[in-house]
Amino acid sequence: MFLFTRMLLLKKQLVPTLIWLLMPLILTVVVVQWGNAAARDAQIPIAIVDEDHSELSRAFIQELQQMDLLTIQLMGKQKALYALEKNQLDSVFIIKRNFEKELRNNKRNQLIEAYSTNRSYFYFAVKENISSLAQRKATQAKAAHEVKNLLNKYDSDIEWSFDEIVAQGQQREERYELLTVDFSYYNENESSSPTEKTNLLTSWGIWAFFTLISTFYLFDWVIKESNHPVVVRWLQSKISYITYFFSTLAVYLLIMLVIDILTYRIIETQFIWSEVLVMLVFRLTCVALALFVAVHLKQVLSYYFITPILALLLALLGGVFIPMERFFAKWPIMSELSPVYALLQWDVSLVWSVFIVLICMYVYRKESNRFA
Amino acid sequence: MLEVKNISKKYRSHEILQNVSMHIARGEVVGLVGQNGAGKSTFLQIVATVMSANSGDLMLDGLSYNCNLKAIRRQIGYVPQEVALWEQLTVRENMLFFAKLSWTKLSEEQCRAICVNMQLHEWDKQVSKLSGGMKRKLNIALSLIDDPQLLLLDEPTVGIDLKSKTEIAHFLTQQAKEHQKMILYTSHDMKEITTYCDRVYIMGEDSFYYDYLQEKGITIGKM
């Protein structure tokens, strides 16, 4: 009975409803893909020629490949130099034969040969990066060399290979985070860490923003139907308008939650239930917000004007477009202002959970008192 | 029988209805006239249970409004002044929509029969494309789905052509006489009122309506 009537109304606006329902998923994927493509375009193309083909040279190339700003192509010397001439590459670096042998023997000169042209705008920056990595490798090798000498000198029973010593050294580097330093002002407890994670333009931040907008637009039916003269006909109907209203709400919510779970499966590689729960609570919060605004407005145009501004404000306060971590570190209570922040922390906000319950009660009361 | 005794309605400090009383017997078509703002629509809405009165009693077929609201509502068909239809749906879809939500389970044929009875034949036409007269007819047809005993119509023929007006008024009279329904409707068309109503109530203190109706020999009810 209810579903038949709801379908009659929905089928007249099926396309826009589907577009709004799928908008957060589609736009999040598009924006993230676009961002990744833009980041790829911004990378500096260089070629590495590995003449040594040793374990150490391969490890060196692997580390280079992890640098976000570089696109590394492995190729032969002639091909690389030809590409450089054609300005298809910024610069070419050749890991010379005996790279591993020289390093192990603590010889650090002329290990890498570099080529550039007058159009190699990033050559110096890339060269510095590669030199620094080579220096690190050389230092590791030197340290390993020294340790091995000491072990021999003092007739130690421990038999460590060169690679084992290097691996041990790397483990220690990672454990003690030797390059991480905390800074703080005198007499202040808070410290800022260079490793501090921000939520700036993450896929979930983008999704949260589009979800707010799409939920607001999907709930324009609250204004369109509640203020329609036809509502008076529910007086003579078997089910009351309030029952019809909340049944519609439940149907919308169910469809949205299914799409949200689908979105999570697409965006995340692992399925973590606690995160899905946080996501669903966020959607409930969006719905509660949409209801709250909609029941207070009579004109759908005002609703279309106010809600995008509200979505933008909540996304800003949630730290989607500008970093808010330092601000929230100083005034933690302010982080409760936007439900987006809780989502990005994969946390359920108590304040917004209470808000959902209060809004449902308020809307129920308001709609129940519609008639005599 | 509908009995209304001493009902009053106030909006903040403004008194709209003051101790209004009336009655309608089965098979009667009763008109309600008065100037704009006299409280005709408010009175109709109170009888239709859209809003409540501040004081007074209402009874329908011996049942008090105070404790039998659900049963009373089943007996009422209210036709609001505004056209209360889904404009994006067809006539058929509008009828089926409210038939599905109604107490009486009507088939599609039965719904269509109500429309045909009202000379509304454009079954598959979208409401937004209907003429004003057809919309008014559908507005009334939807209120007839549950076969109500009391029909309350707020200016049901406003803004439509004479042919549709006559058809609607004729249909209402037929409903009252043949099916013993109680009909109360408001209108500014005095010719329509004097032609089809058995009795007329005047709201507000305007001698114009009183003199006019007396001249036409219409029974004027005392409110």
Coordinates of C-alpha atoms in Angstrom, one line a residue:
Chain A
M1 CA 0.0 0.0 0.0
F2 CA 2.6 2.5 1.1
L3 CA 5.2 1.4 -1.4
F4 CA 2.8 1.5 -4.3
T5 CA 1.9 5.1 -3.6
R6 CA 5.6 6.1 -3.0
M7 CA 6.6 4.4 -6.2
L8 CA 3.9 6.4 -8.1
L9 CA 5.5 9.6 -6.9
L10 CA 9.1 8.4 -7.2
K11 CA 8.8 7.2 -10.8
K12 CA 8.1 10.7 -12.0
Q13 CA 11.4 11.8 -10.7
L14 CA 13.4 8.6 -10.9
V15 CA 16.4 10.0 -12.9
P16 CA 17.1 13.0 -10.6
T17 CA 16.7 10.9 -7.5
L18 CA 19.1 8.3 -8.8
I19 CA 21.6 11.0 -9.8
W20 CA 21.5 12.5 -6.3
L21 CA 21.7 9.1 -4.7
L22 CA 24.8 8.1 -6.6
M23 CA 26.4 11.6 -6.8
P24 CA 28.6 11.3 -3.7
L25 CA 30.1 8.0 -4.9
I26 CA 30.6 9.1 -8.5
L27 CA 32.0 12.5 -7.7
T28 CA 34.3 11.1 -5.0
V29 CA 35.7 8.6 -7.5
V30 CA 36.0 11.2 -10.2
V31 CA 37.7 13.8 -8.0
V32 CA 40.1 11.3 -6.4
Q33 CA 41.0 9.9 -9.9
W34 CA 41.4 13.5 -11.2
G35 CA 43.6 14.4 -8.2
N36 CA 45.8 11.3 -8.8
A37 CA 46.1 12.1 -12.5
A38 CA 47.0 15.7 -11.7
A39 CA 49.6 14.5 -9.2
R40 CA 51.0 12.1 -11.8
D41 CA 51.2 15.0 -14.3
A42 CA 53.1 17.1 -11.8
Q43 CA 55.8 14.4 -11.4
I44 CA 59.3 14.9 -12.9
P45 CA 60.1 12.3 -15.6
I46 CA 63.6 10.9 -15.2
A47 CA 65.3 7.8 -16.5
I48 CA 67.6 5.5 -14.6
V49 CA 70.1 3.3 -16.4
D50 CA 71.2 0.3 -14.2
E51 CA 74.5 -0.9 -15.5
D52 CA 75.4 -2.7 -12.3
H53 CA 72.3 -4.9 -12.0
S54 CA 73.2 -5.7 -8.4
E55 CA 71.0 -6.1 -5.3
L56 CA 72.2 -2.7 -4.0
S57 CA 71.5 -0.9 -7.3
R58 CA 68.0 -2.5 -7.4
A59 CA 67.3 -1.4 -3.8
F60 CA 68.5 2.1 -4.6
I61 CA 66.1 2.3 -7.6
Q62 CA 63.3 1.0 -5.5
E63 CA 63.8 3.8 -3.0
L64 CA 63.9 6.3 -5.8
Q65 CA 60.6 5.0 -7.1
Q66 CA 59.0 5.7 -3.7
M67 CA 59.7 9.4 -4.1
D68 CA 56.3 11.1 -4.9
L69 CA 57.7 13.8 -7.1
L70 CA 59.5 11.5 -9.6
T71 CA 58.3 9.3 -12.4
I72 CA 61.1 6.9 -13.0
Q73 CA 61.6 5.0 -16.2
L74 CA 64.1 2.2 -16.4
M75 CA 65.8 2.0 -19.8
G76 CA 69.1 1.4 -21.6
K77 CA 71.6 4.2 -21.9
Q78 CA 71.2 4.9 -25.6
K79 CA 67.4 5.0 -25.4
A80 CA 67.5 7.2 -22.3
L81 CA 69.8 9.7 -23.9
Y82 CA 67.7 9.8 -27.0
A83 CA 64.6 10.5 -24.9
L84 CA 66.5 13.2 -23.1
E85 CA 67.5 14.8 -26.4
K86 CA 63.9 14.8 -27.5
N87 CA 63.0 16.5 -24.2
Q88 CA 60.8 13.6 -23.1
L89 CA 62.9 13.3 -19.9
D90 CA 64.1 15.9 -17.5
S91 CA 67.4 14.1 -16.8
V92 CA 69.1 10.7 -17.0
F93 CA 71.1 9.0 -14.2
I94 CA 73.3 6.1 -14.8
I95 CA 74.2 3.7 -12.0
K96 CA 77.6 2.7 -13.1
R97 CA 79.0 -0.8 -13.2
N98 CA 80.6 -1.9 -9.9
F99 CA 78.2 0.4 -7.9
E100 CA 77.7 -2.3 -5.3
K101 CA 81.3 -3.4 -5.2
E102 CA 82.6 0.2 -4.8
L103 CA 80.1 1.0 -2.1
R104 CA 81.0 -2.2 -0.2
N105 CA 84.6 -1.2 -0.5
N106 CA 83.8 2.2 1.0
K107 CA 84.5 4.0 -2.3
R108 CA 82.0 6.8 -2.8
N109 CA 83.1 8.8 -5.8
Q110 CA 81.8 8.6 -9.4
L111 CA 79.2 6.0 -8.6
I112 CA 76.4 7.7 -10.6
E113 CA 76.7 9.5 -13.9
A114 CA 74.1 12.3 -14.6
Y115 CA 73.0 13.8 -17.9
S116 CA 70.9 16.9 -18.4
T117 CA 70.0 19.4 -21.2
N118 CA 69.3 23.2 -21.1
R119 CA 65.7 22.3 -20.7
S120 CA 66.2 20.2 -17.6
Y121 CA 64.5 22.6 -15.3
F122 CA 64.4 20.2 -12.3
Y123 CA 67.8 18.7 -12.8
F124 CA 69.4 20.3 -9.8
A125 CA 66.6 19.4 -7.4
V126 CA 66.5 15.8 -8.7
K127 CA 70.3 15.5 -8.6
E128 CA 70.3 16.7 -5.0
N129 CA 67.7 14.1 -4.1
I130 CA 69.6 11.3 -5.8
S131 CA 72.9 12.4 -4.3
S132 CA 71.4 12.5 -0.9
L133 CA 70.0 9.0 -1.3
A134 CA 73.4 7.8 -2.7
Q135 CA 75.1 9.4 0.3
R136 CA 72.8 7.6 2.7
K137 CA 73.4 4.3 1.0
A138 CA 77.2 5.0 1.1
T139 CA 77.0 5.9 4.8
Q140 CA 75.1 2.7 5.5
A141 CA 77.7 0.8 3.6
K142 CA 80.5 2.5 5.4
A143 CA 78.9 1.8 8.8
A144 CA 78.4 -1.8 7.9
H145 CA 82.1 -1.9 6.8
E146 CA 83.2 -0.5 10.1
V147 CA 81.1 -2.9 12.1
K148 CA 82.5 -5.8 10.1
N149 CA 86.0 -4.6 10.7
L150 CA 85.4 -4.3 14.5
L151 CA 83.9 -7.8 14.6
N152 CA 87.0 -9.1 12.9
K153 CA 89.3 -7.1 15.1
Y154 CA 87.9 -8.3 18.3
D155 CA 87.4 -11.9 17.1
S156 CA 83.7 -11.8 17.8
D157 CA 81.7 -15.0 17.6
I158 CA 78.8 -13.2 15.9
E159 CA 78.9 -13.8 12.2
W160 CA 77.0 -11.0 10.5
S161 CA 76.9 -10.5 6.8
F162 CA 77.2 -7.1 5.2
D163 CA 73.5 -7.1 4.3
E164 CA 72.4 -8.2 7.8
I165 CA 74.3 -5.2 9.3
V166 CA 72.7 -2.8 6.8
A167 CA 69.3 -4.3 7.6
Q168 CA 69.8 -3.9 11.3
G169 CA 70.9 -0.3 10.8
Q170 CA 67.7 0.5 8.8
Q171 CA 65.5 -1.1 11.5
R172 CA 67.1 1.1 14.1
E173 CA 66.6 4.2 12.0
E174 CA 62.9 3.4 11.6
R175 CA 62.4 2.5 15.3
Y176 CA 64.0 5.7 16.7
E177 CA 62.7 8.0 14.0
L178 CA 66.0 9.8 14.0
L179 CA 64.7 12.4 11.5
T180 CA 61.5 13.2 13.5
V181 CA 61.9 16.1 15.9
D182 CA 59.1 17.7 18.0
F183 CA 59.1 21.4 18.4
S184 CA 57.3 23.3 21.1
Y185 CA 57.3 26.8 22.6
Y186 CA 58.9 27.3 26.0
N187 CA 56.4 26.4 28.8
E188 CA 53.9 24.9 26.4
N189 CA 52.8 21.3 26.6
E190 CA 51.4 20.9 23.1
S191 CA 53.8 19.8 20.5
S192 CA 53.4 19.6 16.8
S193 CA 54.7 16.7 15.0
P194 CA 55.9 16.8 11.4
T195 CA 54.2 13.4 11.0
E196 CA 50.8 14.9 12.1
K197 CA 48.1 13.5 9.8
T198 CA 45.7 16.0 8.1
N199 CA 42.4 15.2 6.5
L200 CA 42.9 17.7 3.7
L201 CA 41.0 16.6 0.5
T202 CA 41.0 12.9 1.4
S203 CA 38.5 10.7 -0.5
W204 CA 36.3 10.6 2.7
G205 CA 36.4 14.3 3.1
I206 CA 35.2 14.8 -0.5
W207 CA 32.6 12.1 0.0
A208 CA 31.3 13.7 3.2
F209 CA 30.9 17.1 1.4
F210 CA 29.0 15.6 -1.6
T211 CA 26.9 13.4 0.8
L212 CA 25.8 16.5 2.7
I213 CA 24.8 18.2 -0.5
S214 CA 23.0 15.1 -2.0
T215 CA 21.2 14.3 1.2
F216 CA 19.9 17.9 1.4
Y217 CA 18.7 17.8 -2.2
L218 CA 17.1 14.4 -1.8
F219 CA 15.1 15.6 1.2
D220 CA 13.5 18.4 -0.6
W221 CA 10.4 16.2 -0.6
V222 CA 9.9 17.1 3.0
I223 CA 9.1 20.7 2.0
K224 CA 7.4 19.8 -1.3
E225 CA 5.1 17.3 0.2
S226 CA 4.5 18.6 3.7
N227 CA 3.5 22.0 2.4
H228 CA 1.4 20.6 -0.4
P229 CA -2.4 21.2 -0.2
V230 CA -2.8 17.4 -0.8
V231 CA -1.6 16.6 2.8
V232 CA -5.1 17.4 4.0
R233 CA -6.3 14.2 2.3
W234 CA -4.4 12.1 4.8
L235 CA -7.1 13.1 7.3
Q236 CA -9.5 10.7 5.6
S237 CA -6.8 8.0 4.9
K238 CA -6.2 4.8 6.7
I239 CA -2.7 5.7 7.6
S240 CA -1.9 9.1 9.1
Y241 CA 0.4 11.6 7.4
I242 CA 3.0 11.2 10.1
T243 CA 3.2 7.4 9.5
Y244 CA 3.5 8.1 5.7
F245 CA 6.2 10.7 6.4
F246 CA 8.3 8.4 8.5
S247 CA 7.8 5.4 6.2
T248 CA 9.1 7.5 3.3
L249 CA 12.0 8.6 5.5
A250 CA 12.8 4.9 6.3
V251 CA 12.7 4.0 2.5
Y252 CA 15.1 6.8 1.6
L253 CA 17.4 5.9 4.5
L254 CA 17.5 2.3 3.6
I255 CA 18.4 3.0 0.0
M256 CA 21.1 5.5 1.1
L257 CA 22.6 3.1 3.6
V258 CA 22.9 0.4 0.9
I259 CA 24.6 2.9 -1.5
D260 CA 26.9 3.9 1.4
I261 CA 28.0 0.4 2.1
L262 CA 28.6 0.0 -1.7
T263 CA 30.6 3.2 -1.7
Y264 CA 32.8 1.9 1.2
R265 CA 33.5 -1.3 -0.7
I266 CA 34.6 0.7 -3.7
I267 CA 36.8 3.2 -1.9
E268 CA 38.3 1.1 0.8
T269 CA 40.2 -2.1 0.2
Q270 CA 39.5 -3.6 3.6
F271 CA 36.0 -3.9 5.1
I272 CA 36.1 -2.7 8.7
W273 CA 32.6 -2.8 10.3
S274 CA 33.4 0.0 12.9
E275 CA 34.2 2.3 10.0
V276 CA 31.0 1.4 8.2
L277 CA 29.1 2.1 11.3
V278 CA 30.7 5.5 11.6
M279 CA 29.8 6.2 8.0
L280 CA 26.2 5.2 8.5
V281 CA 25.9 7.4 11.6
F282 CA 27.3 10.3 9.5
R283 CA 24.5 9.6 6.9
L284 CA 21.9 9.7 9.7
T285 CA 23.3 13.0 10.9
C286 CA 23.0 14.4 7.3
V287 CA 19.4 13.2 7.2
A288 CA 18.7 14.8 10.6
L289 CA 20.2 18.0 9.5
A290 CA 18.2 18.0 6.2
L291 CA 15.0 17.3 8.2
F292 CA 15.8 20.1 10.7
V293 CA 16.2 22.6 7.9
A294 CA 13.3 21.4 5.8
V295 CA 10.7 21.4 8.5
H296 CA 11.5 25.1 9.2
L297 CA 11.2 26.3 5.6
K298 CA 8.1 26.6 3.5
Q299 CA 9.8 27.6 0.2
V300 CA 11.9 25.0 -1.6
L301 CA 13.9 27.8 -3.2
S302 CA 15.2 29.0 0.2
Y303 CA 16.0 25.4 1.0
Y304 CA 18.1 25.1 -2.2
F305 CA 19.9 28.3 -1.3
I306 CA 20.6 27.6 2.4
T307 CA 21.6 24.0 2.3
P308 CA 24.7 24.2 0.0
I309 CA 26.0 27.0 2.2
L310 CA 25.4 24.8 5.2
A311 CA 27.2 21.8 3.5
L312 CA 30.2 24.0 2.6
L313 CA 30.4 25.4 6.1
L314 CA 30.3 21.9 7.7
A315 CA 32.9 20.6 5.3
L316 CA 35.1 23.6 6.1
L317 CA 34.7 23.2 9.8
G318 CA 35.3 19.5 9.4
G319 CA 38.7 20.2 7.9
V320 CA 38.0 19.0 4.3
F321 CA 39.3 22.1 2.5
I322 CA 41.5 23.7 5.1
P323 CA 43.5 22.0 7.8
M324 CA 41.8 22.4 11.2
E325 CA 44.0 20.1 13.4
R326 CA 46.0 22.9 15.0
F327 CA 42.8 24.8 15.7
F328 CA 41.1 21.8 17.2
A329 CA 44.2 21.0 19.3
K330 CA 43.8 24.4 20.9
W331 CA 40.0 24.3 21.2
P332 CA 38.9 20.6 21.2
I333 CA 35.3 21.5 21.8
M334 CA 35.2 23.2 18.4
S335 CA 35.8 19.8 16.7
E336 CA 32.2 18.9 17.6
L337 CA 30.8 21.7 15.4
S338 CA 30.9 19.6 12.3
P339 CA 29.9 15.9 12.0
V340 CA 32.5 15.7 9.1
Y341 CA 35.4 15.9 11.5
A342 CA 34.2 12.9 13.5
L343 CA 33.8 10.9 10.2
L344 CA 37.3 11.8 9.1
Q345 CA 38.6 10.6 12.5
W346 CA 36.4 7.4 12.1
D347 CA 34.8 8.3 15.3
V348 CA 31.1 8.6 16.4
S349 CA 30.3 12.0 17.8
L350 CA 28.2 11.9 20.9
V351 CA 27.0 15.4 20.3
W352 CA 25.7 14.6 16.8
S353 CA 24.2 11.3 17.9
V354 CA 22.1 13.1 20.5
F355 CA 21.2 15.7 17.8
I356 CA 19.9 12.9 15.6
V357 CA 17.6 11.6 18.4
L358 CA 16.4 15.1 19.3
I359 CA 15.6 16.0 15.7
C360 CA 13.6 12.8 15.1
M361 CA 11.6 13.6 18.3
Y362 CA 11.1 17.2 17.3
V363 CA 10.0 16.4 13.7
Y364 CA 7.6 13.7 15.0
R365 CA 6.1 16.1 17.4
K366 CA 5.8 18.9 14.8
E367 CA 4.2 16.6 12.2
S368 CA 1.9 14.9 14.7
N369 CA 0.4 18.2 15.7
R370 CA -0.4 19.2 12.1
F371 CA -4.1 18.5 12.4
A372 CA -6.7 18.9 15.1
Chain B
M1 CA -27.1 14.5 11.1
L2 CA -24.4 17.0 11.8
E3 CA -24.9 19.2 14.8
V4 CA -22.6 22.1 15.6
K5 CA -23.2 23.9 18.9
N6 CA -21.6 27.2 20.0
I7 CA -18.2 26.7 18.5
S8 CA -15.7 29.5 18.9
K9 CA -12.3 30.0 17.3
K10 CA -9.6 32.5 18.1
Y11 CA -6.3 33.3 16.4
R12 CA -4.2 35.0 19.1
S13 CA -6.5 37.9 20.0
H14 CA -8.6 37.8 16.9
E15 CA -11.9 36.1 17.3
I16 CA -12.9 34.4 14.0
L17 CA -15.9 32.4 15.1
Q18 CA -18.1 33.3 18.1
N19 CA -20.6 30.8 19.4
V20 CA -21.6 29.4 15.9
S21 CA -24.3 26.8 15.8
M22 CA -25.9 24.9 12.9
H23 CA -27.2 21.5 11.8
I24 CA -27.5 19.5 8.6
A25 CA -29.9 16.7 8.1
R26 CA -29.4 13.7 5.8
G27 CA -30.3 14.5 2.2
E28 CA -29.8 18.2 2.7
V29 CA -27.6 20.5 0.6
V30 CA -26.7 23.5 2.8
G31 CA -24.9 26.6 1.6
L32 CA -22.6 28.8 3.6
V33 CA -22.2 32.4 2.4
G34 CA -20.5 35.5 3.8
Q35 CA -17.9 38.1 3.0
N36 CA -14.2 37.2 2.6
G37 CA -12.7 36.8 6.0
A38 CA -16.0 36.0 7.6
G39 CA -14.7 32.6 8.8
K40 CA -16.4 30.2 6.3
S41 CA -13.2 28.3 5.5
T42 CA -12.2 28.2 9.2
F43 CA -15.6 26.8 10.1
L44 CA -15.4 24.2 7.3
Q45 CA -11.9 23.2 8.5
I46 CA -13.1 22.7 12.0
V47 CA -16.0 20.5 10.9
A48 CA -13.5 18.6 8.7
T49 CA -11.2 18.1 11.7
V50 CA -8.3 20.0 10.0
M51 CA -8.2 22.3 13.0
S52 CA -9.9 22.3 16.4
A53 CA -12.3 24.8 17.9
N54 CA -11.4 26.6 21.1
S55 CA -14.8 25.7 22.5
G56 CA -18.1 24.2 21.5
D57 CA -19.4 20.8 20.6
L58 CA -19.6 18.9 17.3
M59 CA -21.6 15.7 16.7
L60 CA -22.0 13.6 13.6
D61 CA -24.7 10.9 13.6
G62 CA -24.8 11.0 17.4
L63 CA -21.0 10.6 17.7
S64 CA -19.1 13.3 19.5
Y65 CA -16.0 14.7 17.7
N66 CA -14.1 14.7 21.1
C67 CA -13.9 11.0 21.5
N68 CA -14.6 9.5 18.1
L69 CA -12.2 11.4 15.9
K70 CA -11.0 8.4 13.8
A71 CA -14.6 7.1 13.2
I72 CA -15.8 10.7 12.4
R73 CA -13.0 11.2 9.9
R74 CA -14.0 8.1 8.0
Q75 CA -17.4 9.7 7.5
I76 CA -16.2 13.0 6.1
G77 CA -15.1 14.0 2.6
Y78 CA -13.4 17.3 2.7
V79 CA -12.7 19.3 -0.5
P80 CA -10.3 22.1 0.2
Q81 CA -10.5 25.4 -1.6
E82 CA -7.0 24.8 -3.2
V83 CA -6.8 22.1 -5.7
A84 CA -5.3 19.3 -3.6
L85 CA -4.0 17.0 -6.3
W86 CA -0.6 15.5 -7.4
E87 CA -0.1 17.6 -10.5
Q88 CA 2.7 15.4 -11.9
L89 CA 0.4 12.3 -11.8
T90 CA -2.4 11.3 -14.1
V91 CA -6.1 11.3 -13.1
R92 CA -5.8 7.5 -12.8
E93 CA -2.7 7.6 -10.7
N94 CA -4.2 10.3 -8.4
M95 CA -7.3 8.1 -7.9
L96 CA -5.3 5.0 -7.3
F97 CA -2.9 6.8 -4.9
F98 CA -5.7 7.8 -2.5
A99 CA -7.7 4.6 -3.1
K100 CA -4.7 2.6 -1.8
L101 CA -4.5 4.8 1.3
S102 CA -8.2 4.7 1.9
W103 CA -10.3 2.6 4.3
T104 CA -12.4 1.2 1.5
K105 CA -10.5 -0.9 -1.0
L106 CA -11.7 0.3 -4.4
S107 CA -10.7 -1.4 -7.6
E108 CA -9.5 0.6 -10.6
E109 CA -12.9 0.2 -12.2
Q110 CA -14.7 1.5 -9.2
C111 CA -12.3 4.5 -9.1
R112 CA -13.0 5.2 -12.8
A113 CA -16.7 4.9 -12.2
I114 CA -16.5 7.8 -9.6
C115 CA -14.8 9.9 -12.2
V116 CA -17.2 9.0 -15.0
N117 CA -20.1 9.8 -12.7
M118 CA -18.7 13.3 -12.4
Q119 CA -18.3 13.7 -16.2
L120 CA -14.5 13.4 -15.8
H121 CA -13.4 11.2 -18.7
E122 CA -9.8 12.1 -19.1
W123 CA -8.5 9.1 -17.1
D124 CA -4.9 8.9 -18.4
K125 CA -4.3 12.6 -18.7
Q126 CA -1.7 14.3 -16.5
V127 CA -3.4 16.6 -13.9
S128 CA -1.2 19.6 -14.8
K129 CA -2.6 19.3 -18.4
L130 CA -6.3 19.3 -17.2
S131 CA -8.6 22.3 -17.5
G132 CA -9.6 24.1 -14.3
G133 CA -13.0 22.5 -14.3
M134 CA -11.6 19.0 -14.7
K135 CA -9.2 19.6 -11.8
R136 CA -12.1 20.7 -9.6
K137 CA -14.0 17.6 -10.6
L138 CA -11.1 15.4 -9.7
N139 CA -10.7 17.4 -6.4
I140 CA -14.2 16.3 -5.5
A141 CA -13.9 12.8 -6.9
L142 CA -10.9 12.1 -4.6
S143 CA -13.0 13.0 -1.6
L144 CA -15.7 10.5 -2.6
I145 CA -13.4 7.4 -2.5
D146 CA -14.4 6.4 1.0
D147 CA -18.1 7.1 0.3
P148 CA -18.4 9.8 3.0
Q149 CA -21.7 10.6 4.6
L150 CA -20.8 14.3 5.1
L151 CA -19.3 16.2 2.2
L152 CA -17.7 19.6 3.0
L153 CA -16.7 21.7 0.0
D154 CA -14.9 24.9 0.2
E155 CA -15.7 26.9 -2.9
P156 CA -15.7 23.8 -5.1
T157 CA -16.7 25.7 -8.3
V158 CA -14.5 28.8 -8.0
G159 CA -12.9 29.9 -11.3
I160 CA -14.5 27.4 -13.6
D161 CA -16.8 27.6 -16.6
L162 CA -20.6 27.5 -16.3
K163 CA -20.9 24.0 -17.8
S164 CA -18.5 22.4 -15.3
K165 CA -20.1 24.5 -12.5
T166 CA -23.6 23.2 -13.4
E167 CA -22.3 19.6 -13.7
I168 CA -20.7 19.8 -10.3
A169 CA -23.7 21.3 -8.6
H170 CA -26.0 18.8 -10.2
F171 CA -23.8 16.0 -9.1
L172 CA -23.8 17.2 -5.5
T173 CA -27.5 17.6 -5.4
Q174 CA -27.9 14.1 -6.8
Q175 CA -25.5 12.7 -4.1
A176 CA -27.7 14.4 -1.3
K177 CA -31.0 13.3 -2.7
E178 CA -30.3 9.8 -4.0
H179 CA -27.7 8.7 -1.4
Q180 CA -28.9 10.7 1.6
K181 CA -25.6 12.4 2.1
M182 CA -25.2 15.7 4.0
I183 CA -23.5 18.4 2.0
L184 CA -22.2 21.7 3.2
Y185 CA -20.5 24.0 0.8
T186 CA -19.4 27.6 0.5
S187 CA -19.6 29.7 -2.6
H188 CA -19.7 33.3 -3.7
D189 CA -21.9 32.4 -6.6
M190 CA -25.4 33.4 -5.2
K191 CA -27.2 32.0 -8.3
E192 CA -25.6 28.6 -7.7
I193 CA -26.5 28.8 -4.0
T194 CA -30.1 29.8 -4.6
T195 CA -30.5 27.1 -7.3
Y196 CA -29.1 24.1 -5.5
C197 CA -29.2 24.6 -1.7
D198 CA -32.1 23.6 0.5
R199 CA -31.0 26.0 3.2
V200 CA -28.3 28.7 3.5
Y201 CA -26.3 30.0 6.5
I202 CA -24.9 33.5 6.5
M203 CA -21.6 34.1 8.3
G204 CA -20.9 37.6 9.6
E205 CA -23.2 40.5 10.0
D206 CA -23.9 41.5 6.4
S207 CA -27.5 42.4 5.6
F208 CA -26.8 42.1 1.9
Y209 CA -26.9 38.3 1.9
Y210 CA -29.9 38.3 4.2
D211 CA -31.9 40.6 2.0
Y212 CA -30.9 38.8 -1.2
L213 CA -31.7 35.4 0.0
Q214 CA -35.0 36.5 1.5
E215 CA -36.0 38.1 -1.8
K216 CA -35.3 34.7 -3.5
G217 CA -37.4 32.9 -0.9
I218 CA -34.5 30.7 0.4
T219 CA -34.7 29.4 4.0
I220 CA -32.0 31.1 6.0
G221 CA -30.6 29.1 8.9
K222 CA -29.8 30.8 12.1
M223 CA -26.2 30.4 13.2

